[in-house]
Short mmCIF file of C-alpha atoms in Angstrom, two decimals:
data_model
loop_
_atom_site.label_atom_id
_atom_site.label_comp_id
_atom_site.label_asym_id
_atom_site.label_seq_id
_atom_site.Cartn_x
_atom_site.Cartn_y
_atom_site.Cartn_z
CA MET A 343 62.76 -1.85 -21.26
CA VAL A 344 66.37 -2.05 -22.42
CA ASP A 345 67.55 -5.63 -22.95
CA MET A 346 70.04 -6.26 -20.14
CA SER A 347 69.83 -10.05 -20.24
CA LEU A 348 73.62 -10.34 -20.52
CA VAL A 349 74.30 -7.95 -17.66
CA ALA A 350 75.20 -9.58 -14.34
CA PRO A 351 73.04 -8.20 -11.50
CA ASP A 352 76.11 -7.69 -9.30
CA SER A 353 77.49 -5.24 -11.86
CA LEU A 354 74.75 -2.84 -10.78
CA MET A 355 76.92 -2.22 -7.75
CA ASN A 356 79.22 -0.18 -9.99
CA LEU A 357 76.54 2.48 -10.37
CA SER A 358 76.91 5.76 -8.50
CA SER A 359 76.11 5.54 -4.81
CA SER A 360 74.46 8.96 -5.11
CA LEU A 361 71.51 7.63 -7.11
CA SER A 362 68.12 8.68 -5.83
CA SER A 363 66.17 6.74 -8.47
CA LEU A 364 66.91 3.39 -10.12
CA ILE A 365 64.30 2.13 -12.59
CA LEU A 366 65.20 -1.11 -14.37
CA TYR A 367 61.71 -2.34 -15.09
CA SER A 368 61.35 -5.18 -17.62
CA CYS A 369 65.03 -5.26 -18.60
CA ASP A 370 65.29 -9.07 -18.65
CA LEU A 371 67.74 -9.08 -15.75
CA GLN A 372 68.13 -12.53 -14.25
CA GLY A 373 69.77 -14.29 -11.36
CA LYS A 374 69.89 -13.36 -7.70
CA LEU A 375 69.10 -9.88 -6.50
CA PRO A 376 72.24 -7.85 -5.71
CA SER A 377 73.36 -8.44 -2.14
CA SER A 378 75.12 -5.13 -1.54
CA MET A 379 72.31 -2.64 -2.05
CA ARG A 380 73.24 -0.79 1.14
CA LYS A 381 75.59 1.46 -0.82
CA PHE A 382 72.60 3.19 -2.43
CA LYS A 383 71.63 4.94 0.78
CA TYR A 384 70.05 7.88 -1.05
CA LEU A 385 67.68 5.77 -3.15
CA GLN A 386 64.08 6.91 -3.01
CA TYR A 387 62.68 5.06 -6.02
CA LEU A 388 63.67 1.49 -6.82
CA ASN A 389 61.90 -0.52 -9.52
CA LEU A 390 63.28 -3.93 -10.48
CA GLY A 391 59.90 -5.30 -11.53
CA GLU A 392 59.19 -7.71 -14.38
CA ASN A 393 62.64 -9.24 -14.59
CA SER A 394 63.75 -12.78 -13.74
CA PHE A 395 65.26 -12.32 -10.31
CA SER A 396 65.03 -15.34 -8.01
CA GLY A 397 66.19 -16.54 -4.63
CA PRO A 398 65.90 -14.81 -1.26
CA ILE A 399 65.59 -11.05 -1.09
CA PRO A 400 68.83 -9.87 0.54
CA TYR A 401 68.83 -8.24 3.96
CA ASP A 402 70.48 -5.19 2.41
CA PHE A 403 67.14 -3.94 1.13
CA GLU A 404 66.13 -3.15 4.69
CA GLN A 405 68.92 -0.56 4.84
CA LEU A 406 67.48 1.55 2.02
CA THR A 407 65.75 3.71 4.59
CA GLU A 408 65.04 6.62 2.23
CA LEU A 409 62.89 4.52 -0.11
CA VAL A 410 59.55 6.05 -1.01
CA SER A 411 58.68 3.51 -3.71
CA LEU A 412 59.77 -0.13 -3.98
CA ASP A 413 58.73 -2.46 -6.81
CA LEU A 414 60.05 -6.03 -6.96
CA SER A 415 56.98 -7.42 -8.69
CA GLU A 416 56.65 -10.10 -11.37
CA ASN A 417 60.04 -11.69 -11.09
CA ASP A 418 60.88 -15.39 -10.91
CA ASN A 419 59.35 -15.91 -7.47
CA PRO A 420 62.01 -14.30 -5.29
CA ARG A 421 61.50 -15.20 -1.65
CA LEU A 422 60.89 -12.89 1.28
CA GLU A 423 61.45 -14.57 4.63
CA PRO A 424 59.48 -13.41 7.70
CA ILE A 425 62.56 -11.94 9.38
CA SER A 426 63.44 -10.02 6.20
CA PHE A 427 59.90 -8.69 5.89
CA ASP A 428 59.89 -7.62 9.52
CA LYS A 429 63.14 -5.72 9.01
CA LEU A 430 61.81 -4.11 5.85
CA VAL A 431 58.69 -2.77 7.52
CA GLN A 432 60.66 -1.70 10.58
CA ASN A 433 63.22 0.34 8.65
CA LEU A 434 61.44 1.55 5.51
CA THR A 435 59.23 4.04 7.29
CA GLN A 436 59.12 6.47 4.35
CA LEU A 437 57.45 4.02 1.97
CA ARG A 438 54.46 5.31 0.03
CA GLU A 439 54.28 2.62 -2.66
CA LEU A 440 55.04 -1.08 -2.27
CA ASP A 441 54.56 -3.72 -4.97
CA LEU A 442 55.74 -7.24 -4.17
CA SER A 443 53.46 -9.11 -6.57
CA MET A 444 54.63 -12.69 -7.17
CA VAL A 445 57.20 -12.49 -4.38
CA ASP A 446 56.99 -15.65 -2.27
CA MET A 447 55.67 -14.49 1.10
CA SER A 448 54.06 -17.79 2.07
CA LEU A 449 55.78 -17.81 5.47
CA VAL A 450 54.86 -14.21 6.29
CA ALA A 451 51.95 -13.89 8.72
CA PRO A 452 49.15 -11.62 7.39
CA ASP A 453 49.02 -9.79 10.73
CA SER A 454 52.55 -8.53 10.10
CA LEU A 455 51.13 -6.38 7.29
CA MET A 456 49.90 -4.08 10.02
CA ASN A 457 53.52 -3.11 10.70
CA LEU A 458 53.87 -1.49 7.29
CA SER A 459 54.17 2.28 7.06
CA SER A 460 50.89 4.05 7.77
CA SER A 461 51.81 6.49 4.99
CA LEU A 462 51.31 3.91 2.24
CA SER A 463 49.19 5.09 -0.66
CA SER A 464 49.68 1.91 -2.72
CA LEU A 465 49.98 -1.67 -1.47
CA ILE A 466 50.10 -4.46 -4.05
CA LEU A 467 50.74 -7.99 -2.82
CA ASN A 468 49.15 -10.00 -5.60
CA SER A 469 49.98 -13.72 -5.88
CA CYS A 470 52.36 -13.75 -2.92
CA GLY A 471 51.24 -17.03 -1.37
CA LEU A 472 49.86 -15.21 1.67
CA GLN A 473 47.65 -17.43 3.76
CA GLY A 474 45.67 -17.17 6.95
CA LYS A 475 43.33 -14.54 8.33
CA LEU A 476 43.28 -11.09 6.81
CA PRO A 477 43.81 -8.41 9.49
CA SER A 478 40.36 -7.24 10.55
CA SER A 479 41.40 -3.64 11.01
CA MET A 480 43.09 -1.61 8.30
CA ARG A 481 42.28 1.76 9.86
CA LYS A 482 45.92 2.80 10.14
CA PHE A 483 46.27 2.93 6.34
CA LYS A 484 44.20 6.07 5.96
CA HIS A 485 46.19 7.26 2.92
CA LEU A 486 45.70 4.04 0.93
CA GLN A 487 44.47 4.59 -2.64
CA TYR A 488 45.49 1.39 -4.42
CA PHE A 489 45.08 -1.94 -2.66
CA ASN A 490 45.55 -5.42 -4.14
CA LEU A 491 45.77 -8.67 -2.19
CA GLY A 492 44.39 -10.79 -5.00
CA GLU A 493 45.28 -14.40 -5.77
CA ASN A 494 46.29 -15.31 -2.23
CA ASN A 495 44.70 -17.74 0.22
CA LEU A 496 43.39 -15.30 2.78
CA THR A 497 40.32 -15.77 4.90
CA VAL A 498 38.07 -13.08 6.30
CA LYS A 499 36.91 -13.28 9.89
CA LYS A 500 33.17 -13.68 10.32
CA HIS A 501 31.30 -10.46 11.03
CA VAL A 502 34.29 -8.32 10.04
CA GLU A 503 33.16 -4.73 10.35
CA ASP A 504 35.62 -1.87 10.29
CA LYS A 505 34.01 1.56 10.39
CA ALA A 506 37.35 3.19 9.70
CA VAL A 507 37.47 1.61 6.26
CA GLN A 508 34.10 3.12 5.51
CA LYS A 509 35.22 6.46 6.90
CA HIS A 510 38.23 6.59 4.60
CA SER A 511 36.66 4.82 1.63
CA HIS A 512 36.55 8.10 -0.28
CA LEU A 513 40.34 7.88 -0.49
CA VAL A 514 40.28 4.49 -2.17
CA ARG A 515 40.51 4.84 -5.94
CA LYS A 516 41.22 1.25 -6.90
CA VAL A 517 40.62 -1.90 -4.91
CA ASP A 518 41.31 -5.43 -6.11
CA ALA A 519 39.34 -7.63 -3.77
CA SER A 520 39.92 -10.88 -5.64
CA LEU A 521 40.53 -12.67 -2.38
CA SER A 522 39.77 -16.31 -1.75
CA VAL A 523 37.18 -15.65 0.92
CA ARG A 524 36.29 -18.59 3.12
CA GLY A 525 33.73 -18.57 5.88
CA GLY A 526 33.28 -14.81 5.94
CA GLU A 527 30.03 -12.91 6.06
CA LEU A 528 30.68 -10.00 3.77
CA GLY A 529 27.21 -8.59 4.23
CA LYS A 530 28.29 -7.45 7.67
CA GLY A 531 31.11 -5.34 6.27
CA PRO A 532 31.10 -1.61 5.58
CA ARG A 533 29.31 -0.21 2.57
CA ILE A 534 31.37 1.48 -0.11
CA ARG A 535 29.25 3.92 -2.03
CA GLU A 536 29.54 4.42 -5.77
CA GLU A 537 30.59 8.03 -5.31
CA ASP A 538 33.30 6.91 -2.89
CA ALA A 539 34.99 4.27 -5.00
CA VAL A 540 35.91 4.98 -8.59
CA THR A 541 36.73 1.39 -9.48
CA ILE A 542 36.24 -1.75 -7.47
CA TYR A 543 37.37 -5.07 -8.84
CA ALA A 544 35.23 -7.61 -7.07
CA SER A 545 36.17 -10.91 -8.66
CA ILE A 546 35.67 -12.47 -5.26
CA ASP A 547 35.56 -16.23 -4.92
CA VAL A 548 32.97 -16.36 -2.17
CA VAL A 549 32.55 -19.64 -0.38
CA SER A 550 29.99 -19.90 2.49
CA SER A 551 29.49 -16.15 2.39
CA ILE A 552 26.32 -14.09 2.60
CA ILE A 553 26.14 -10.92 0.58
CA GLN A 554 23.15 -8.75 1.30
CA LYS A 555 21.40 -7.50 -1.81
CA ASN A 556 21.29 -3.93 -0.65
CA GLN A 557 25.08 -4.00 -0.38
CA LEU A 558 25.28 -4.53 -4.13
CA GLU A 559 22.86 -1.83 -5.20
CA ASN A 560 24.50 0.91 -7.26
CA HIS A 561 27.96 -0.67 -6.98
CA PRO A 562 30.19 -0.01 -10.01
CA TRP A 563 30.98 -3.68 -10.58
CA GLN A 564 27.35 -4.56 -11.34
CA SER A 565 27.56 -3.26 -14.89
CA ASN A 566 30.76 -5.24 -15.43
CA GLN A 567 29.10 -8.49 -14.41
CA ALA A 568 25.99 -7.98 -16.52
#
């Protein structure tokens, strides 16, 4: 949290190309994201969250193939085009943690999320302008522990039922399900037992949805809503 408001983002390119970790979280950096990130080919951890970066996310980010953790969250609505997202998920196969909260992904199809690395343990895409149908099968993300797709305009297909989610629900430690659910029938979905999920944020805006009472019994969010 060093004040770097007077530092030009492009000057970051003068840093050593041998860096494996670059954490500049909440440093008040502003302007466009650096367009020559390819030089940091050894980077494994990159956190530029909570700054004031804007504009399109450069193609160079797709060349950081060693990245394990990428955080571009809570900036000034930087934009991720579909082709850039596709390249990111195609090349960043080592990713374990991805946080793109408040990155404009309004043109990215929700189904393309299925192309993300199956090794992800954390996926946070809060307030990204995502819209359309949420992929009905998330079984490939069997290592997922933190999952947030809140504050988007996603719909859930009717009668969505994915047994794989239930099978791996013991791995999920934190779920933010604050989705704008339209026309779904959540009662048909898999049960997540209290002993399986440590914390479930269920601030779900349910419209035309049926939630069976026995689905809610002994769920950890009940006490929070009382």
